[in-house]
Amino acid sequence: MMLKQHGEKTTEGKWTTPSAERNKGPILEVLARVLPRRGLVLEIASGTGQHVVHFANALPDLTWQPSDPDQELRHSIALRVTEEHRDNIERPIDLDVTRLPWPLQTADAVVAINMIHVAPWSVTLALFEGAKALLSPGQVLFLYGPYRRDGRHTSPGNAQFDLDLRARNPEWGLRDLEAVSDVAAAAGFDLAEIVGMPANNFSLVFKRR
């Protein structure tokens, strides 16, 4: 897993990655604007837990449901949640997006950060199908990460990153933003906003039709 190759783990089992520390602030700025004021936000592939804890502290009127299919990472998330003593973060759940239906009946928004480029394309398809079952019309599915635009990489660094990913796993790689948007549309989502982010990343705000 990419996260574990680039992260550090404490003796008690808490993972940290520098990239999550860097991007949690810029991502929060977008989330604070596009998420509902209240309700339950499901985070897919929460990883280390750095993001969800940061968001929960800043947006206390929302309840946050972290998830990850990796037991070791769920332990890391649980450690962070316990440290924070916050009542608006639920215990992490085991959620693999390709196993439908998901172990959650409903949500008011879904967030997935840096996931679809380190997973097979089938995961992107399943992500939209799963979110469709949870969300009501007008509710948000938020994606963050690097994307190709119009069939091209947006920077030399992203091009190299894409090569590195595909060398590690041929099913991984940066996705075409337009292809993701097409999948979203077929699943009943409209691409409401594209936000340019630091380090050649994008925030994509989809809304359930």
JSON list of C-alpha atoms in Angstrom, two decimals:
[
{"chain": "A", "resi": 1, "resn": "MET", "atom": "CA", "xyz": [0.00, 0.00, 0.00]},
{"chain": "A", "resi": 2, "resn": "MET", "atom": "CA", "xyz": [1.28, 3.45, -0.98]},
{"chain": "A", "resi": 3, "resn": "LEU", "atom": "CA", "xyz": [0.43, 5.01, 2.35]},
{"chain": "A", "resi": 4, "resn": "LYS", "atom": "CA", "xyz": [2.54, 2.57, 4.33]},
{"chain": "A", "resi": 5, "resn": "GLN", "atom": "CA", "xyz": [5.52, 3.00, 2.01]},
{"chain": "A", "resi": 6, "resn": "HIS", "atom": "CA", "xyz": [5.52, 6.77, 2.52]},
{"chain": "A", "resi": 7, "resn": "GLY", "atom": "CA", "xyz": [4.30, 6.90, 6.12]},
{"chain": "A", "resi": 8, "resn": "GLU", "atom": "CA", "xyz": [5.74, 6.46, 9.57]},
{"chain": "A", "resi": 9, "resn": "LYS", "atom": "CA", "xyz": [4.29, 4.31, 12.33]},
{"chain": "A", "resi": 10, "resn": "THR", "atom": "CA", "xyz": [4.61, 4.84, 16.07]},
{"chain": "A", "resi": 11, "resn": "THR", "atom": "CA", "xyz": [5.17, 1.94, 18.45]},
{"chain": "A", "resi": 12, "resn": "GLU", "atom": "CA", "xyz": [1.50, 1.95, 19.48]},
{"chain": "A", "resi": 13, "resn": "GLY", "atom": "CA", "xyz": [0.41, 1.76, 15.84]},
{"chain": "A", "resi": 14, "resn": "LYS", "atom": "CA", "xyz": [-0.44, 5.31, 14.78]},
{"chain": "A", "resi": 15, "resn": "TRP", "atom": "CA", "xyz": [0.43, 6.06, 11.16]},
{"chain": "A", "resi": 16, "resn": "THR", "atom": "CA", "xyz": [1.39, 9.52, 9.83]},
{"chain": "A", "resi": 17, "resn": "THR", "atom": "CA", "xyz": [2.12, 10.68, 6.29]},
{"chain": "A", "resi": 18, "resn": "PRO", "atom": "CA", "xyz": [3.66, 14.06, 5.36]},
{"chain": "A", "resi": 19, "resn": "SER", "atom": "CA", "xyz": [1.27, 14.51, 2.42]},
{"chain": "A", "resi": 20, "resn": "ALA", "atom": "CA", "xyz": [-1.82, 14.24, 4.64]},
{"chain": "A", "resi": 21, "resn": "GLU", "atom": "CA", "xyz": [-0.32, 16.83, 6.97]},
{"chain": "A", "resi": 22, "resn": "ARG", "atom": "CA", "xyz": [0.31, 19.18, 4.02]},
{"chain": "A", "resi": 23, "resn": "ASN", "atom": "CA", "xyz": [-3.01, 18.87, 2.25]},
{"chain": "A", "resi": 24, "resn": "LYS", "atom": "CA", "xyz": [-5.48, 18.67, 5.14]},
{"chain": "A", "resi": 25, "resn": "GLY", "atom": "CA", "xyz": [-5.70, 22.48, 5.40]},
{"chain": "A", "resi": 26, "resn": "PRO", "atom": "CA", "xyz": [-6.40, 23.21, 1.71]},
{"chain": "A", "resi": 27, "resn": "ILE", "atom": "CA", "xyz": [-8.90, 20.33, 1.53]},
{"chain": "A", "resi": 28, "resn": "LEU", "atom": "CA", "xyz": [-10.71, 21.62, 4.62]},
{"chain": "A", "resi": 29, "resn": "GLU", "atom": "CA", "xyz": [-11.17, 25.02, 2.97]},
{"chain": "A", "resi": 30, "resn": "VAL", "atom": "CA", "xyz": [-13.16, 23.38, 0.17]},
{"chain": "A", "resi": 31, "resn": "LEU", "atom": "CA", "xyz": [-15.07, 20.99, 2.45]},
{"chain": "A", "resi": 32, "resn": "ALA", "atom": "CA", "xyz": [-16.13, 23.81, 4.78]},
{"chain": "A", "resi": 33, "resn": "ARG", "atom": "CA", "xyz": [-17.78, 25.46, 1.79]},
{"chain": "A", "resi": 34, "resn": "VAL", "atom": "CA", "xyz": [-19.41, 22.48, 0.03]},
{"chain": "A", "resi": 35, "resn": "LEU", "atom": "CA", "xyz": [-20.47, 20.13, 2.85]},
{"chain": "A", "resi": 36, "resn": "PRO", "atom": "CA", "xyz": [-23.81, 20.49, 4.63]},
{"chain": "A", "resi": 37, "resn": "ARG", "atom": "CA", "xyz": [-23.83, 22.37, 7.91]},
{"chain": "A", "resi": 38, "resn": "ARG", "atom": "CA", "xyz": [-25.03, 19.31, 9.81]},
{"chain": "A", "resi": 39, "resn": "GLY", "atom": "CA", "xyz": [-25.33, 15.58, 9.22]},
{"chain": "A", "resi": 40, "resn": "LEU", "atom": "CA", "xyz": [-23.16, 12.50, 8.79]},
{"chain": "A", "resi": 41, "resn": "VAL", "atom": "CA", "xyz": [-20.12, 12.55, 6.51]},
{"chain": "A", "resi": 42, "resn": "LEU", "atom": "CA", "xyz": [-18.69, 9.19, 5.45]},
{"chain": "A", "resi": 43, "resn": "GLU", "atom": "CA", "xyz": [-14.98, 9.27, 4.67]},
{"chain": "A", "resi": 44, "resn": "ILE", "atom": "CA", "xyz": [-13.90, 6.43, 2.38]},
{"chain": "A", "resi": 45, "resn": "ALA", "atom": "CA", "xyz": [-10.35, 5.06, 2.81]},
{"chain": "A", "resi": 46, "resn": "SER", "atom": "CA", "xyz": [-9.52, 7.25, 5.82]},
{"chain": "A", "resi": 47, "resn": "GLY", "atom": "CA", "xyz": [-5.97, 5.89, 5.98]},
{"chain": "A", "resi": 48, "resn": "THR", "atom": "CA", "xyz": [-3.98, 7.31, 8.89]},
{"chain": "A", "resi": 49, "resn": "GLY", "atom": "CA", "xyz": [-6.91, 9.26, 10.32]},
{"chain": "A", "resi": 50, "resn": "GLN", "atom": "CA", "xyz": [-5.09, 12.61, 10.02]},
{"chain": "A", "resi": 51, "resn": "HIS", "atom": "CA", "xyz": [-7.70, 14.05, 7.71]},
{"chain": "A", "resi": 52, "resn": "VAL", "atom": "CA", "xyz": [-10.84, 13.02, 9.54]},
{"chain": "A", "resi": 53, "resn": "VAL", "atom": "CA", "xyz": [-9.57, 14.26, 12.91]},
{"chain": "A", "resi": 54, "resn": "HIS", "atom": "CA", "xyz": [-8.61, 17.63, 11.40]},
{"chain": "A", "resi": 55, "resn": "PHE", "atom": "CA", "xyz": [-11.97, 18.00, 9.68]},
{"chain": "A", "resi": 56, "resn": "ALA", "atom": "CA", "xyz": [-13.94, 16.97, 12.77]},
{"chain": "A", "resi": 57, "resn": "ASN", "atom": "CA", "xyz": [-12.15, 19.54, 14.91]},
{"chain": "A", "resi": 58, "resn": "ALA", "atom": "CA", "xyz": [-12.84, 22.32, 12.42]},
{"chain": "A", "resi": 59, "resn": "LEU", "atom": "CA", "xyz": [-16.44, 21.33, 11.58]},
{"chain": "A", "resi": 60, "resn": "PRO", "atom": "CA", "xyz": [-17.89, 20.21, 14.92]},
{"chain": "A", "resi": 61, "resn": "ASP", "atom": "CA", "xyz": [-21.54, 20.33, 13.84]},
{"chain": "A", "resi": 62, "resn": "LEU", "atom": "CA", "xyz": [-20.93, 17.45, 11.42]},
{"chain": "A", "resi": 63, "resn": "THR", "atom": "CA", "xyz": [-20.61, 13.82, 12.52]},
{"chain": "A", "resi": 64, "resn": "TRP", "atom": "CA", "xyz": [-17.74, 12.02, 10.81]},
{"chain": "A", "resi": 65, "resn": "GLN", "atom": "CA", "xyz": [-17.67, 8.32, 9.97]},
{"chain": "A", "resi": 66, "resn": "PRO", "atom": "CA", "xyz": [-14.14, 7.17, 9.05]},
{"chain": "A", "resi": 67, "resn": "SER", "atom": "CA", "xyz": [-13.64, 3.88, 7.24]},
{"chain": "A", "resi": 68, "resn": "ASP", "atom": "CA", "xyz": [-10.87, 1.74, 5.79]},
{"chain": "A", "resi": 69, "resn": "PRO", "atom": "CA", "xyz": [-10.60, -1.87, 4.61]},
{"chain": "A", "resi": 70, "resn": "ASP", "atom": "CA", "xyz": [-7.14, -2.19, 6.24]},
{"chain": "A", "resi": 71, "resn": "GLN", "atom": "CA", "xyz": [-7.31, -3.35, 9.86]},
{"chain": "A", "resi": 72, "resn": "GLU", "atom": "CA", "xyz": [-3.95, -1.78, 10.74]},
{"chain": "A", "resi": 73, "resn": "LEU", "atom": "CA", "xyz": [-5.10, 1.61, 9.44]},
{"chain": "A", "resi": 74, "resn": "ARG", "atom": "CA", "xyz": [-8.42, 1.34, 11.27]},
{"chain": "A", "resi": 75, "resn": "HIS", "atom": "CA", "xyz": [-6.34, 0.89, 14.43]},
{"chain": "A", "resi": 76, "resn": "SER", "atom": "CA", "xyz": [-4.41, 4.06, 13.60]},
{"chain": "A", "resi": 77, "resn": "ILE", "atom": "CA", "xyz": [-7.66, 5.98, 13.05]},
{"chain": "A", "resi": 78, "resn": "ALA", "atom": "CA", "xyz": [-9.11, 4.65, 16.32]},
{"chain": "A", "resi": 79, "resn": "LEU", "atom": "CA", "xyz": [-5.99, 5.79, 18.22]},
{"chain": "A", "resi": 80, "resn": "ARG", "atom": "CA", "xyz": [-6.34, 9.31, 16.82]},
{"chain": "A", "resi": 81, "resn": "VAL", "atom": "CA", "xyz": [-10.06, 9.44, 17.58]},
{"chain": "A", "resi": 82, "resn": "THR", "atom": "CA", "xyz": [-9.40, 8.34, 21.17]},
{"chain": "A", "resi": 83, "resn": "GLU", "atom": "CA", "xyz": [-6.69, 10.99, 21.58]},
{"chain": "A", "resi": 84, "resn": "GLU", "atom": "CA", "xyz": [-9.00, 13.77, 20.40]},
{"chain": "A", "resi": 85, "resn": "HIS", "atom": "CA", "xyz": [-11.85, 12.98, 22.84]},
{"chain": "A", "resi": 86, "resn": "ARG", "atom": "CA", "xyz": [-14.32, 14.25, 20.26]},
{"chain": "A", "resi": 87, "resn": "ASP", "atom": "CA", "xyz": [-17.93, 13.10, 20.22]},
{"chain": "A", "resi": 88, "resn": "ASN", "atom": "CA", "xyz": [-18.44, 13.90, 16.52]},
{"chain": "A", "resi": 89, "resn": "ILE", "atom": "CA", "xyz": [-16.14, 11.14, 15.18]},
{"chain": "A", "resi": 90, "resn": "GLU", "atom": "CA", "xyz": [-17.47, 7.58, 15.08]},
{"chain": "A", "resi": 91, "resn": "ARG", "atom": "CA", "xyz": [-15.29, 4.53, 15.43]},
{"chain": "A", "resi": 92, "resn": "PRO", "atom": "CA", "xyz": [-13.80, 3.51, 12.06]},
{"chain": "A", "resi": 93, "resn": "ILE", "atom": "CA", "xyz": [-15.68, 0.86, 10.12]},
{"chain": "A", "resi": 94, "resn": "ASP", "atom": "CA", "xyz": [-14.42, -1.82, 7.75]},
{"chain": "A", "resi": 95, "resn": "LEU", "atom": "CA", "xyz": [-15.54, -0.65, 4.32]},
{"chain": "A", "resi": 96, "resn": "ASP", "atom": "CA", "xyz": [-14.34, -2.01, 0.99]},
{"chain": "A", "resi": 97, "resn": "VAL", "atom": "CA", "xyz": [-16.09, 0.02, -1.72]},
{"chain": "A", "resi": 98, "resn": "THR", "atom": "CA", "xyz": [-16.30, -2.98, -4.05]},
{"chain": "A", "resi": 99, "resn": "ARG", "atom": "CA", "xyz": [-18.39, -4.94, -1.52]},
{"chain": "A", "resi": 100, "resn": "LEU", "atom": "CA", "xyz": [-21.92, -3.64, -2.09]},
{"chain": "A", "resi": 101, "resn": "PRO", "atom": "CA", "xyz": [-24.05, -2.77, -0.24]},
{"chain": "A", "resi": 102, "resn": "TRP", "atom": "CA", "xyz": [-21.85, -0.79, 2.11]},
{"chain": "A", "resi": 103, "resn": "PRO", "atom": "CA", "xyz": [-22.20, -1.30, 5.90]},
{"chain": "A", "resi": 104, "resn": "LEU", "atom": "CA", "xyz": [-24.01, 2.02, 6.28]},
{"chain": "A", "resi": 105, "resn": "GLN", "atom": "CA", "xyz": [-27.62, 2.83, 5.47]},
{"chain": "A", "resi": 106, "resn": "THR", "atom": "CA", "xyz": [-27.37, 6.54, 4.74]},
{"chain": "A", "resi": 107, "resn": "ALA", "atom": "CA", "xyz": [-25.08, 9.57, 4.82]},
{"chain": "A", "resi": 108, "resn": "ASP", "atom": "CA", "xyz": [-25.36, 13.28, 4.12]},
{"chain": "A", "resi": 109, "resn": "ALA", "atom": "CA", "xyz": [-22.06, 13.48, 2.21]},
{"chain": "A", "resi": 110, "resn": "VAL", "atom": "CA", "xyz": [-19.25, 11.17, 1.10]},
{"chain": "A", "resi": 111, "resn": "VAL", "atom": "CA", "xyz": [-15.55, 12.12, 0.98]},
{"chain": "A", "resi": 112, "resn": "ALA", "atom": "CA", "xyz": [-12.72, 10.14, -0.67]},
{"chain": "A", "resi": 113, "resn": "ILE", "atom": "CA", "xyz": [-9.19, 11.56, -0.65]},
{"chain": "A", "resi": 114, "resn": "ASN", "atom": "CA", "xyz": [-6.27, 10.21, -2.71]},
{"chain": "A", "resi": 115, "resn": "MET", "atom": "CA", "xyz": [-7.95, 6.91, -3.36]},
{"chain": "A", "resi": 116, "resn": "ILE", "atom": "CA", "xyz": [-8.91, 6.21, -6.96]},
{"chain": "A", "resi": 117, "resn": "HIS", "atom": "CA", "xyz": [-5.39, 6.48, -8.44]},
{"chain": "A", "resi": 118, "resn": "VAL", "atom": "CA", "xyz": [-4.07, 3.82, -6.05]},
{"chain": "A", "resi": 119, "resn": "ALA", "atom": "CA", "xyz": [-6.82, 1.34, -6.83]},
{"chain": "A", "resi": 120, "resn": "PRO", "atom": "CA", "xyz": [-8.15, -0.51, -9.89]},
{"chain": "A", "resi": 121, "resn": "TRP", "atom": "CA", "xyz": [-10.63, 1.31, -12.12]},
{"chain": "A", "resi": 122, "resn": "SER", "atom": "CA", "xyz": [-13.37, -0.99, -10.81]},
{"chain": "A", "resi": 123, "resn": "VAL", "atom": "CA", "xyz": [-13.06, 0.82, -7.48]},
{"chain": "A", "resi": 124, "resn": "THR", "atom": "CA", "xyz": [-14.06, 4.12, -9.09]},
{"chain": "A", "resi": 125, "resn": "LEU", "atom": "CA", "xyz": [-17.16, 2.45, -10.56]},
{"chain": "A", "resi": 126, "resn": "ALA", "atom": "CA", "xyz": [-18.05, 0.92, -7.20]},
{"chain": "A", "resi": 127, "resn": "LEU", "atom": "CA", "xyz": [-17.45, 4.21, -5.38]},
{"chain": "A", "resi": 128, "resn": "PHE", "atom": "CA", "xyz": [-20.16, 5.98, -7.34]},
{"chain": "A", "resi": 129, "resn": "GLU", "atom": "CA", "xyz": [-22.57, 3.06, -7.09]},
{"chain": "A", "resi": 130, "resn": "GLY", "atom": "CA", "xyz": [-22.12, 2.84, -3.34]},
{"chain": "A", "resi": 131, "resn": "ALA", "atom": "CA", "xyz": [-22.44, 6.59, -2.84]},
{"chain": "A", "resi": 132, "resn": "LYS", "atom": "CA", "xyz": [-25.57, 6.65, -5.01]},
{"chain": "A", "resi": 133, "resn": "ALA", "atom": "CA", "xyz": [-27.26, 4.24, -2.59]},
{"chain": "A", "resi": 134, "resn": "LEU", "atom": "CA", "xyz": [-26.39, 6.41, 0.42]},
{"chain": "A", "resi": 135, "resn": "LEU", "atom": "CA", "xyz": [-26.98, 9.95, -0.80]},
{"chain": "A", "resi": 136, "resn": "SER", "atom": "CA", "xyz": [-30.13, 11.89, -1.59]},
{"chain": "A", "resi": 137, "resn": "PRO", "atom": "CA", "xyz": [-30.55, 14.38, -4.45]},
{"chain": "A", "resi": 138, "resn": "GLY", "atom": "CA", "xyz": [-28.35, 17.45, -4.02]},
{"chain": "A", "resi": 139, "resn": "GLN", "atom": "CA", "xyz": [-25.96, 15.77, -1.60]},
{"chain": "A", "resi": 140, "resn": "VAL", "atom": "CA", "xyz": [-22.20, 15.84, -2.19]},
{"chain": "A", "resi": 141, "resn": "LEU", "atom": "CA", "xyz": [-19.60, 13.25, -3.14]},
{"chain": "A", "resi": 142, "resn": "PHE", "atom": "CA", "xyz": [-16.17, 14.91, -2.81]},
{"chain": "A", "resi": 143, "resn": "LEU", "atom": "CA", "xyz": [-13.03, 13.51, -4.44]},
{"chain": "A", "resi": 144, "resn": "TYR", "atom": "CA", "xyz": [-9.48, 14.83, -4.08]},
{"chain": "A", "resi": 145, "resn": "GLY", "atom": "CA", "xyz": [-6.31, 13.82, -5.86]},
{"chain": "A", "resi": 146, "resn": "PRO", "atom": "CA", "xyz": [-4.23, 14.18, -9.05]},
{"chain": "A", "resi": 147, "resn": "TYR", "atom": "CA", "xyz": [-5.98, 13.81, -12.40]},
{"chain": "A", "resi": 148, "resn": "ARG", "atom": "CA", "xyz": [-5.20, 14.00, -16.10]},
{"chain": "A", "resi": 149, "resn": "ARG", "atom": "CA", "xyz": [-7.06, 16.72, -18.01]},
{"chain": "A", "resi": 150, "resn": "ASP", "atom": "CA", "xyz": [-8.03, 16.30, -21.67]},
{"chain": "A", "resi": 151, "resn": "GLY", "atom": "CA", "xyz": [-5.88, 13.18, -21.90]},
{"chain": "A", "resi": 152, "resn": "ARG", "atom": "CA", "xyz": [-2.74, 14.90, -20.60]},
{"chain": "A", "resi": 153, "resn": "HIS", "atom": "CA", "xyz": [-0.92, 15.18, -17.31]},
{"chain": "A", "resi": 154, "resn": "THR", "atom": "CA", "xyz": [-1.02, 18.59, -15.66]},
{"chain": "A", "resi": 155, "resn": "SER", "atom": "CA", "xyz": [2.65, 18.54, -14.63]},
{"chain": "A", "resi": 156, "resn": "PRO", "atom": "CA", "xyz": [5.88, 16.56, -15.23]},
{"chain": "A", "resi": 157, "resn": "GLY", "atom": "CA", "xyz": [5.73, 15.46, -11.60]},
{"chain": "A", "resi": 158, "resn": "ASN", "atom": "CA", "xyz": [2.30, 13.94, -12.10]},
{"chain": "A", "resi": 159, "resn": "ALA", "atom": "CA", "xyz": [3.49, 12.16, -15.25]},
{"chain": "A", "resi": 160, "resn": "GLN", "atom": "CA", "xyz": [6.32, 10.56, -13.28]},
{"chain": "A", "resi": 161, "resn": "PHE", "atom": "CA", "xyz": [4.01, 9.72, -10.40]},
{"chain": "A", "resi": 162, "resn": "ASP", "atom": "CA", "xyz": [1.69, 7.97, -12.86]},
{"chain": "A", "resi": 163, "resn": "LEU", "atom": "CA", "xyz": [4.58, 5.90, -14.24]},
{"chain": "A", "resi": 164, "resn": "ASP", "atom": "CA", "xyz": [5.65, 4.96, -10.71]},
{"chain": "A", "resi": 165, "resn": "LEU", "atom": "CA", "xyz": [2.12, 3.87, -9.81]},
{"chain": "A", "resi": 166, "resn": "ARG", "atom": "CA", "xyz": [1.68, 1.75, -12.94]},
{"chain": "A", "resi": 167, "resn": "ALA", "atom": "CA", "xyz": [5.07, 0.12, -12.38]},
{"chain": "A", "resi": 168, "resn": "ARG", "atom": "CA", "xyz": [3.92, -0.88, -8.91]},
{"chain": "A", "resi": 169, "resn": "ASN", "atom": "CA", "xyz": [0.53, -2.10, -10.10]},
{"chain": "A", "resi": 170, "resn": "PRO", "atom": "CA", "xyz": [-0.64, -1.96, -13.75]},
{"chain": "A", "resi": 171, "resn": "GLU", "atom": "CA", "xyz": [-4.23, -1.41, -12.56]},
{"chain": "A", "resi": 172, "resn": "TRP", "atom": "CA", "xyz": [-3.28, 1.79, -10.72]},
{"chain": "A", "resi": 173, "resn": "GLY", "atom": "CA", "xyz": [-2.62, 5.22, -12.19]},
{"chain": "A", "resi": 174, "resn": "LEU", "atom": "CA", "xyz": [-3.88, 8.78, -12.51]},
{"chain": "A", "resi": 175, "resn": "ARG", "atom": "CA", "xyz": [-7.39, 8.88, -13.93]},
{"chain": "A", "resi": 176, "resn": "ASP", "atom": "CA", "xyz": [-8.75, 11.13, -16.66]},
{"chain": "A", "resi": 177, "resn": "LEU", "atom": "CA", "xyz": [-10.99, 13.67, -14.99]},
{"chain": "A", "resi": 178, "resn": "GLU", "atom": "CA", "xyz": [-13.39, 13.43, -17.93]},
{"chain": "A", "resi": 179, "resn": "ALA", "atom": "CA", "xyz": [-13.64, 9.64, -17.59]},
{"chain": "A", "resi": 180, "resn": "VAL", "atom": "CA", "xyz": [-14.42, 9.96, -13.89]},
{"chain": "A", "resi": 181, "resn": "SER", "atom": "CA", "xyz": [-17.05, 12.56, -14.69]},
{"chain": "A", "resi": 182, "resn": "ASP", "atom": "CA", "xyz": [-18.63, 10.19, -17.24]},
{"chain": "A", "resi": 183, "resn": "VAL", "atom": "CA", "xyz": [-18.82, 7.41, -14.64]},
{"chain": "A", "resi": 184, "resn": "ALA", "atom": "CA", "xyz": [-20.38, 9.87, -12.21]},
{"chain": "A", "resi": 185, "resn": "ALA", "atom": "CA", "xyz": [-22.98, 10.97, -14.74]},
{"chain": "A", "resi": 186, "resn": "ALA", "atom": "CA", "xyz": [-23.94, 7.37, -15.49]},
{"chain": "A", "resi": 187, "resn": "ALA", "atom": "CA", "xyz": [-24.42, 6.77, -11.75]},
{"chain": "A", "resi": 188, "resn": "GLY", "atom": "CA", "xyz": [-26.61, 9.84, -11.30]},
{"chain": "A", "resi": 189, "resn": "PHE", "atom": "CA", "xyz": [-24.08, 12.48, -10.24]},
{"chain": "A", "resi": 190, "resn": "ASP", "atom": "CA", "xyz": [-23.31, 15.87, -11.79]},
{"chain": "A", "resi": 191, "resn": "LEU", "atom": "CA", "xyz": [-19.84, 17.41, -11.58]},
{"chain": "A", "resi": 192, "resn": "ALA", "atom": "CA", "xyz": [-20.73, 20.67, -9.85]},
{"chain": "A", "resi": 193, "resn": "GLU", "atom": "CA", "xyz": [-17.25, 22.09, -9.33]},
{"chain": "A", "resi": 194, "resn": "ILE", "atom": "CA", "xyz": [-13.58, 21.54, -10.13]},
{"chain": "A", "resi": 195, "resn": "VAL", "atom": "CA", "xyz": [-11.20, 23.26, -7.72]},
{"chain": "A", "resi": 196, "resn": "GLY", "atom": "CA", "xyz": [-7.49, 23.53, -8.49]},
{"chain": "A", "resi": 197, "resn": "MET", "atom": "CA", "xyz": [-5.44, 22.56, -5.43]},
{"chain": "A", "resi": 198, "resn": "PRO", "atom": "CA", "xyz": [-1.76, 22.81, -4.42]},
{"chain": "A", "resi": 199, "resn": "ALA", "atom": "CA", "xyz": [0.78, 20.34, -5.87]},
{"chain": "A", "resi": 200, "resn": "ASN", "atom": "CA", "xyz": [-1.20, 19.78, -9.08]},
{"chain": "A", "resi": 201, "resn": "ASN", "atom": "CA", "xyz": [-4.18, 18.18, -7.39]},
{"chain": "A", "resi": 202, "resn": "PHE", "atom": "CA", "xyz": [-7.90, 18.81, -7.83]},
{"chain": "A", "resi": 203, "resn": "SER", "atom": "CA", "xyz": [-10.98, 18.75, -5.67]},
{"chain": "A", "resi": 204, "resn": "LEU", "atom": "CA", "xyz": [-14.01, 17.42, -7.53]},
{"chain": "A", "resi": 205, "resn": "VAL", "atom": "CA", "xyz": [-17.44, 18.19, -6.11]},
{"chain": "A", "resi": 206, "resn": "PHE", "atom": "CA", "xyz": [-20.16, 15.88, -7.42]},
{"chain": "A", "resi": 207, "resn": "LYS", "atom": "CA", "xyz": [-23.83, 16.27, -6.54]},
{"chain": "A", "resi": 208, "resn": "ARG", "atom": "CA", "xyz": [-26.38, 13.49, -6.54]},
{"chain": "A", "resi": 209, "resn": "ARG", "atom": "CA", "xyz": [-29.06, 14.08, -9.14]}
]
